[in-house]
PDB file of C-alpha atoms and ligand atoms in Angstrom:
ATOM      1  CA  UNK A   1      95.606  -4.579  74.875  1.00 37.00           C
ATOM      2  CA  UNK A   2      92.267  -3.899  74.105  1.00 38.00           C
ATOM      3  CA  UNK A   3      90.989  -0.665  72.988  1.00 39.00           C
ATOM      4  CA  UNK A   4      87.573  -0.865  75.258  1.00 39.00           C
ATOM      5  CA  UNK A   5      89.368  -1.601  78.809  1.00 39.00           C
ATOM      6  CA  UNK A   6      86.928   0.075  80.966  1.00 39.00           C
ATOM      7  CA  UNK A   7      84.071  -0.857  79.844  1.00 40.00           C
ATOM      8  CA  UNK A   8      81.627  -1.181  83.016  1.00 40.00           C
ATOM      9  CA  UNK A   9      83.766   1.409  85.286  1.00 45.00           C
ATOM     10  CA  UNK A  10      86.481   4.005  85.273  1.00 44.00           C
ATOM     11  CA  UNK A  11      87.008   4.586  81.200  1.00 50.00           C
ATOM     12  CA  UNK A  12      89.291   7.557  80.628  1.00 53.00           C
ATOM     13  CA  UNK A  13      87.781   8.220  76.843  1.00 56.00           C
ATOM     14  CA  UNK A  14      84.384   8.424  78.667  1.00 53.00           C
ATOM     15  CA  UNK A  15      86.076  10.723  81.233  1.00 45.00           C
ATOM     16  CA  UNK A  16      87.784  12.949  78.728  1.00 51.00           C
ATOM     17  CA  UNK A  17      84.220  13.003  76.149  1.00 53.00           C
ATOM     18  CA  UNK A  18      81.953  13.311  79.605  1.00 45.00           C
ATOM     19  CA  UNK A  19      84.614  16.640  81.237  1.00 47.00           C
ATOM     20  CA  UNK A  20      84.840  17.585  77.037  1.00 49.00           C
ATOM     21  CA  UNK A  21      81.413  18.436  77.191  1.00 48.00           C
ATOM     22  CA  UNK A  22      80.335  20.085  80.759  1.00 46.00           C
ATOM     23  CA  UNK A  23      83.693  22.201  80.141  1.00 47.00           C
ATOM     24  CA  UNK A  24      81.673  23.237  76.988  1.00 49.00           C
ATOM     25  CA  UNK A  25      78.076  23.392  78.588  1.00 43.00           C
ATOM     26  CA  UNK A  26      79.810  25.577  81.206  1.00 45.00           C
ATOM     27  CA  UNK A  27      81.468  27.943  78.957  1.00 48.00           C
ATOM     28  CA  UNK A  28      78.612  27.866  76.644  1.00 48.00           C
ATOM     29  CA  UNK A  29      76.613  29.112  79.439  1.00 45.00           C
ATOM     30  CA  UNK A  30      78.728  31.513  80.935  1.00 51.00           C
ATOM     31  CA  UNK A  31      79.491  33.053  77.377  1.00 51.00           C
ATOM     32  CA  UNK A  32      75.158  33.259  76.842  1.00 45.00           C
ATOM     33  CA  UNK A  33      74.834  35.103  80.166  1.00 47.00           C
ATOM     34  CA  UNK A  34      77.967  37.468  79.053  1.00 50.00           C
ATOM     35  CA  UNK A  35      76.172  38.012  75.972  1.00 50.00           C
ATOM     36  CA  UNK A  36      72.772  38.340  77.003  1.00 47.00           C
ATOM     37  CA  UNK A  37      74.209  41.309  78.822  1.00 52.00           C
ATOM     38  CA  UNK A  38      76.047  42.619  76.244  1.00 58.00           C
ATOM     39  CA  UNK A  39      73.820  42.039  73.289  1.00 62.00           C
ATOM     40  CA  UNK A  40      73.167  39.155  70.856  1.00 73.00           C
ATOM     41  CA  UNK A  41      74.658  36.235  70.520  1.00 74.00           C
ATOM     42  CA  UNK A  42      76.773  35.432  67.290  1.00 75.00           C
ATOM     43  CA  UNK A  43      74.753  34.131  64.368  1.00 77.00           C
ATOM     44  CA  UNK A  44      76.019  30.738  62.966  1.00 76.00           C
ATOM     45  CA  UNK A  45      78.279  31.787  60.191  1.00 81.00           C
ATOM     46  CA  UNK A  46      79.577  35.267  61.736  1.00 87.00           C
ATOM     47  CA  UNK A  47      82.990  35.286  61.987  1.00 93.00           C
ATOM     48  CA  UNK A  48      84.581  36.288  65.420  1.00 95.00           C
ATOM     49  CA  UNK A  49      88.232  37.112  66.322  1.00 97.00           C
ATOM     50  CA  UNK A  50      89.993  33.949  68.460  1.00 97.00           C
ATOM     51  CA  UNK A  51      93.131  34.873  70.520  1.00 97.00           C
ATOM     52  CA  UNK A  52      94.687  31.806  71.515  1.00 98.00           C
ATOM     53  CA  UNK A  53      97.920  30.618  73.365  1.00 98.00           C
ATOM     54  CA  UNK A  54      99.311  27.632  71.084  1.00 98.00           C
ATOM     55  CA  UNK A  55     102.948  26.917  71.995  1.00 98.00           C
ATOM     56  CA  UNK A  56     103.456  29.407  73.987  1.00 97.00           C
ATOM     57  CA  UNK A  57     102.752  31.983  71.490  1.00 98.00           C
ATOM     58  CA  UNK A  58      99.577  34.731  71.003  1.00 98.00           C
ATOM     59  CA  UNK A  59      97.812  33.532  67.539  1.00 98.00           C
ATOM     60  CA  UNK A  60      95.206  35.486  66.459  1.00 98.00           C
ATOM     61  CA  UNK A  61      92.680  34.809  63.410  1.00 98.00           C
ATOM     62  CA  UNK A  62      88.810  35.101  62.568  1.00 97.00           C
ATOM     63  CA  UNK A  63      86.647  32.248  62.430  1.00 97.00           C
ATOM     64  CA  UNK A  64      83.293  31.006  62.477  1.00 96.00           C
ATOM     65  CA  UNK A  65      82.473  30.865  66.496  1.00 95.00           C
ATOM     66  CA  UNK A  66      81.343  27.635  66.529  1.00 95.00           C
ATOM     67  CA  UNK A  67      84.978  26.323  65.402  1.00 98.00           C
ATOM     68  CA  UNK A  68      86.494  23.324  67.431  1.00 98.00           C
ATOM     69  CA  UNK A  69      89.958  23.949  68.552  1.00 98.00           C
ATOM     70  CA  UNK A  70      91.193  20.703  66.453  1.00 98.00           C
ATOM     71  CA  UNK A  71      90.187  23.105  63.086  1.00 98.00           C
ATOM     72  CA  UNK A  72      91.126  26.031  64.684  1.00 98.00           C
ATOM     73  CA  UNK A  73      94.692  23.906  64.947  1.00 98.00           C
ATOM     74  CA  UNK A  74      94.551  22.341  61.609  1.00 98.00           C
ATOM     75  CA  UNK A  75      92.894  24.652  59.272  1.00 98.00           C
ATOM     76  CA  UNK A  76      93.580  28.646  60.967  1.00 98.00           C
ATOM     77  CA  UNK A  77      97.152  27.741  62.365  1.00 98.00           C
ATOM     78  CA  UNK A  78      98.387  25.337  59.832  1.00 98.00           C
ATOM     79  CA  UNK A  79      99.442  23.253  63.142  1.00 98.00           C
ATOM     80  CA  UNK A  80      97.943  20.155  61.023  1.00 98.00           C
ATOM     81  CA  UNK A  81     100.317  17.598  63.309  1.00 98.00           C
ATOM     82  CA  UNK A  82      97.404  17.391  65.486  1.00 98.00           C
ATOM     83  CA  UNK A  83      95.305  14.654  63.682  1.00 98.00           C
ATOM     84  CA  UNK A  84      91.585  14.605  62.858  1.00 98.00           C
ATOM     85  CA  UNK A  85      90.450  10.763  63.557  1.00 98.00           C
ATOM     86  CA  UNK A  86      86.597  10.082  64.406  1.00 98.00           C
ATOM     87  CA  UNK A  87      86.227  13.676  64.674  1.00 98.00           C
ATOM     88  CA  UNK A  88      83.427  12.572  67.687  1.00 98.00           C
ATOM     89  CA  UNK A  89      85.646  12.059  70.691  1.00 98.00           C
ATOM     90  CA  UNK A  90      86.212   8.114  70.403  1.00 98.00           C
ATOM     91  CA  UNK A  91      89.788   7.774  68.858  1.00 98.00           C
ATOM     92  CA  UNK A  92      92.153  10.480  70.602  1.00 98.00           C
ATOM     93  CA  UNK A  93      94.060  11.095  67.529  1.00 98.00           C
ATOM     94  CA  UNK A  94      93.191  15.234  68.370  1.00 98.00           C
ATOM     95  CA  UNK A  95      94.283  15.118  71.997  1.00 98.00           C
ATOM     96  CA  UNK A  96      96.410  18.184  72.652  1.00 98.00           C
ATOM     97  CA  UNK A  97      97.018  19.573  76.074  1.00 98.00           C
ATOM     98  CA  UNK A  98      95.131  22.789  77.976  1.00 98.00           C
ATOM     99  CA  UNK A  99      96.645  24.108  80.816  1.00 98.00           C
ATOM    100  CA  UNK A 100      98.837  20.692  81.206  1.00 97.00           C
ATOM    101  CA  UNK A 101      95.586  18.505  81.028  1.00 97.00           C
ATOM    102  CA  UNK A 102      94.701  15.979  78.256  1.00 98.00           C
ATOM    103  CA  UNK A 103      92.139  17.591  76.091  1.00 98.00           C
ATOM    104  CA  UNK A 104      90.172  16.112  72.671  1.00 98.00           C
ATOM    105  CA  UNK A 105      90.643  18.972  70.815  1.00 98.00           C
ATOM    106  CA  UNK A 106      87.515  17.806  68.278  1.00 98.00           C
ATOM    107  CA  UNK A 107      84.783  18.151  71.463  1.00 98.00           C
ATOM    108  CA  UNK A 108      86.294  21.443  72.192  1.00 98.00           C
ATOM    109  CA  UNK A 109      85.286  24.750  71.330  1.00 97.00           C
ATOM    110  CA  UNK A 110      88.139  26.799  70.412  1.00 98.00           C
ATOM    111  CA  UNK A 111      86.308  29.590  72.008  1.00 95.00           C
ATOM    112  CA  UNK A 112      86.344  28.120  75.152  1.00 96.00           C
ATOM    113  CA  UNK A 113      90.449  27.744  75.358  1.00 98.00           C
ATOM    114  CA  UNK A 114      91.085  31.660  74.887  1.00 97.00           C
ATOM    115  CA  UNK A 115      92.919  32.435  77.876  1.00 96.00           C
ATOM    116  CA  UNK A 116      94.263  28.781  78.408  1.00 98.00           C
ATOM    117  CA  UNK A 117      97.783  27.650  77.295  1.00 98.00           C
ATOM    118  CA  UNK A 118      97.399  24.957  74.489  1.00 98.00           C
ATOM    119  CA  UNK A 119     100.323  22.872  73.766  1.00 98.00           C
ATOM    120  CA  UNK A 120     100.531  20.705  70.545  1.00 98.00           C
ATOM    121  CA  UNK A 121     102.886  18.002  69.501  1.00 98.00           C
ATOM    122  CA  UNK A 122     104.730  20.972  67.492  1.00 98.00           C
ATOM    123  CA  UNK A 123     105.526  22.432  70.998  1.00 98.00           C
ATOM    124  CA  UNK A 124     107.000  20.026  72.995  1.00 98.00           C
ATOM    125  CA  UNK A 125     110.614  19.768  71.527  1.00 97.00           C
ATOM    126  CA  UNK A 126     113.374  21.517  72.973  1.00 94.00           C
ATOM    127  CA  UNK A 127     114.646  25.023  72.261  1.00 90.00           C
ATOM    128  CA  UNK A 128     117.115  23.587  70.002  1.00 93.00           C
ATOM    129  CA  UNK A 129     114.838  20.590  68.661  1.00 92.00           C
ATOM    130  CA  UNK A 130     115.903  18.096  71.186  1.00 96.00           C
ATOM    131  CA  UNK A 131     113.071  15.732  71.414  1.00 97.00           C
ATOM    132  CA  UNK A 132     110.993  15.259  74.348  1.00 97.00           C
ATOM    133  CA  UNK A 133     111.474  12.308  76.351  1.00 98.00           C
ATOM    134  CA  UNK A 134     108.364  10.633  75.137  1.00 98.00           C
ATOM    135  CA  UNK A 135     109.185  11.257  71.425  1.00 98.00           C
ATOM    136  CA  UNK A 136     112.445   9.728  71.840  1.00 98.00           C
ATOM    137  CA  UNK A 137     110.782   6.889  73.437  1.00 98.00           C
ATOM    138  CA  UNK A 138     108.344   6.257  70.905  1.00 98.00           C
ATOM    139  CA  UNK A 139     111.204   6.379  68.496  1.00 98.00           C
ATOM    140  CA  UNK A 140     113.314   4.043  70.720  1.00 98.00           C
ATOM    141  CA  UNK A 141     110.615   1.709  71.093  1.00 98.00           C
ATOM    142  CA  UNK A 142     109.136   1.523  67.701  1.00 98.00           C
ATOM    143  CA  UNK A 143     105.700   2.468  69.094  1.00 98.00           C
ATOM    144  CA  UNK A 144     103.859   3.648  65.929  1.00 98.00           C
ATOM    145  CA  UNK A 145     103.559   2.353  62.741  1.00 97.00           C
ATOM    146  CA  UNK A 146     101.708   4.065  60.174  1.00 98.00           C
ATOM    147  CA  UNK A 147     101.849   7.296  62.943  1.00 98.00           C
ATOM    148  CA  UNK A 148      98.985   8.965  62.388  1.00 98.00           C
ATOM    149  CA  UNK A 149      97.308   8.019  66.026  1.00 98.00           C
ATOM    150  CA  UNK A 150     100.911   9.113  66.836  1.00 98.00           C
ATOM    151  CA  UNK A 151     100.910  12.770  67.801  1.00 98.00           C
ATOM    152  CA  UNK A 152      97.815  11.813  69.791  1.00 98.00           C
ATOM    153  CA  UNK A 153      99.299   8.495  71.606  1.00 98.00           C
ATOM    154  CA  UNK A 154     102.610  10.893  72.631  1.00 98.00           C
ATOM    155  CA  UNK A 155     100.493  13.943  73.847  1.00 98.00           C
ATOM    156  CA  UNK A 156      97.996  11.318  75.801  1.00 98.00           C
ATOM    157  CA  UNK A 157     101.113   9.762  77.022  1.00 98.00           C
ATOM    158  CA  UNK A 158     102.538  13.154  78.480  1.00 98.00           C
ATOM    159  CA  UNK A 159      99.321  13.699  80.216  1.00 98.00           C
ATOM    160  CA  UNK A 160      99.604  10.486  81.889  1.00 98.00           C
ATOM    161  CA  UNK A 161     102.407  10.636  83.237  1.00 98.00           C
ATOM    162  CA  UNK A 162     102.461  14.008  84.620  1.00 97.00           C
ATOM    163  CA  UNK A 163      98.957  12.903  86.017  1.00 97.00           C
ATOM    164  CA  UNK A 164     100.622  10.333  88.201  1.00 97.00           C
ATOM    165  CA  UNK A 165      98.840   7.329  85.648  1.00 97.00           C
ATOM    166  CA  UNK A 166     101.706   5.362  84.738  1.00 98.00           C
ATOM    167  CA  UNK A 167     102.970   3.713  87.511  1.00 97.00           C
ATOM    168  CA  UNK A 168     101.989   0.340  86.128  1.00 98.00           C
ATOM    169  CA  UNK A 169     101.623  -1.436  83.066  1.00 98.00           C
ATOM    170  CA  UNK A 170      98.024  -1.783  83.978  1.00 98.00           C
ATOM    171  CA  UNK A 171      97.625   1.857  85.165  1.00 98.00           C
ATOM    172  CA  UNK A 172      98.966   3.003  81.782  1.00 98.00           C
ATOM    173  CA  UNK A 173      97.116   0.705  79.659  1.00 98.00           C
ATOM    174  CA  UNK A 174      93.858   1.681  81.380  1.00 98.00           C
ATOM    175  CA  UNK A 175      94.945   5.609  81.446  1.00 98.00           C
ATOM    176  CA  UNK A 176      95.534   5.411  77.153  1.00 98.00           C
ATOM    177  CA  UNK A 177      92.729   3.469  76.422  1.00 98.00           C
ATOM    178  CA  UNK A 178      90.993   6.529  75.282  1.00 98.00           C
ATOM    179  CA  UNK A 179      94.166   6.611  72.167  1.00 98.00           C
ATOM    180  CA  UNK A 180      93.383   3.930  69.514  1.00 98.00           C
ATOM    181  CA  UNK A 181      95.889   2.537  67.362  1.00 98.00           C
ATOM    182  CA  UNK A 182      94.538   0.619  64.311  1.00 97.00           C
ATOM    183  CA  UNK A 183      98.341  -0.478  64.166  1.00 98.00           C
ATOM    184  CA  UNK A 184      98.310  -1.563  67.042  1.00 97.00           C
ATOM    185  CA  UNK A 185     101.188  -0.748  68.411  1.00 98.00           C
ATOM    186  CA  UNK A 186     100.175  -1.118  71.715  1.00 98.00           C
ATOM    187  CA  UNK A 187     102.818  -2.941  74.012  1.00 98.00           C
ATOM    188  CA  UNK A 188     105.224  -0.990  72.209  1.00 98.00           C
ATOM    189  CA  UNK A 189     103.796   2.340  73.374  1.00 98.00           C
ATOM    190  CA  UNK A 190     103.289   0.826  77.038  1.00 98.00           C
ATOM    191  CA  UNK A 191     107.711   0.462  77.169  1.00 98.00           C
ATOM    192  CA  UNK A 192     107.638   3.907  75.403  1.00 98.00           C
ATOM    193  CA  UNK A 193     105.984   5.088  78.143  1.00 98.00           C
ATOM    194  CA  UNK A 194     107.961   3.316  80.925  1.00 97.00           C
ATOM    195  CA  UNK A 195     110.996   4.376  79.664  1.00 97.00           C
ATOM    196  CA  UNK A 196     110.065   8.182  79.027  1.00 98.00           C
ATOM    197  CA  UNK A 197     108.477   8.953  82.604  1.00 96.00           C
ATOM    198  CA  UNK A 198     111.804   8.436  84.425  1.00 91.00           C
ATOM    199  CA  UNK A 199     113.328  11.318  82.505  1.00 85.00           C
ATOM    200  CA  UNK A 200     110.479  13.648  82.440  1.00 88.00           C
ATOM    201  CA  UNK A 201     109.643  17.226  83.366  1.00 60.00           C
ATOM    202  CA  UNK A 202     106.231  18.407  83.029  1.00 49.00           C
ATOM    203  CA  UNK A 203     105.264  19.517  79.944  1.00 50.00           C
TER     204      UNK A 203
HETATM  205  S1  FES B   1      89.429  13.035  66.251  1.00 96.65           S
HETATM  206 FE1  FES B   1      89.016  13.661  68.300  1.00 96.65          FE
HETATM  207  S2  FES B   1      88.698  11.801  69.361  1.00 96.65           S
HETATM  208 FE2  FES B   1      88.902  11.188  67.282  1.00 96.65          FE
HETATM  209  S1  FES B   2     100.595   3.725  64.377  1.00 96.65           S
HETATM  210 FE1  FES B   2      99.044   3.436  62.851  1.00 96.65          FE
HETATM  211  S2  FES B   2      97.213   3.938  63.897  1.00 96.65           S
HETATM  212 FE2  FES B   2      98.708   3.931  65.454  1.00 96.65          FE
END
């Protein structure tokens, strides 16, 4: 499959770095009119205290405000299975989920999550460390090689599926061309894919 489908019309990676950024003009908006009324903005280096909801748990830690939610992952919550790629919204290796939708977590302010649920490819197992459905897949299929696009492809892959995306080979190509794999491991992750979304919940 190639990595560009899209090119000329619908392209999910320029959906996802096109919604990435008016989410953040939005919030970064709404945030200066909150703090024009409650006094200046921070300056770049101050540190500010984050309160996010990774995994279904409160995390709390100080950071620079301008932080991305992939560092705030990586390098304040040690969650480092969420991977830094491009680090410029073109590979998908950070995509995590907010509030159920597919998110690059390397566009996103961190800031701008607080209040959201985040889920990361360290919070999809089961209670007891059943895999999800799509991890099993991947496994079943032998959709990764090297695996570091991996956390990425399988957290891209939830998305699409509980978006209603994969109802084709096509559909699901199109709908993970935003997820490179240098591997290319492609065809493999379409069958993963197939064969997860019959037994899925949402995630
Ligand atoms: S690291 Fe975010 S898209 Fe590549
Ligand atoms: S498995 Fe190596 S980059 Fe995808």
């Amino acid at each position: 499959m190639s990595s560009s489908s899209g090119s000329g019309n619908f392209s999910r990676r320029n959906f996802l770095a096109t919604s990435a950024a008016s989410t953040m003009t939005v919030t970064m908006l709404d945030r200066a009119r909150a703090q024009s009324a409650q006094g200046p903005a921070p300056a770049a280096g101050d540190v500010v205290p984050f309160n996010l909801r990774v995994n279904g748990l409160e995390r709390k830690f100080g950071a620079d405000a301008r932080t991305m939610l992939l560092d705030a992952l990586r390098e304040h919550l040690g969650l480092t299975g969420t991977k830094k790629g491009c680090d410029h919204g073109q590979c998908g290796a950070c995509t995590v989920l907010v509030d159920g939708r597919r998110v690059l977590s390397c566009l996103s302010l961190a800031l701008s999550v607080q209040g959201a649920d985040v889920v990361t490819i360290e919070g999809i197992a089961g209670e007891n460390g059943e895999l999800h459905p799509m991890q099993q897949a991947f496994i079943d299929h032998d959709a990764f090689q090297c695996g570091y696009c991996t956390p990425g492809q399988i957290m891209s892959a939830i998305g699409c599926v509980n978006e209603g995306h994969a109802n084709s080979d096509a559909a699901i190509r199109e709908y993970m061309s935003g997820n490179l794999c240098r591997c290319a491991a492609y065809p493999n992750i379409v069958d993963a894919i197939n064969q997860a979304k019959a037994g899925m919940k949402d995630t």
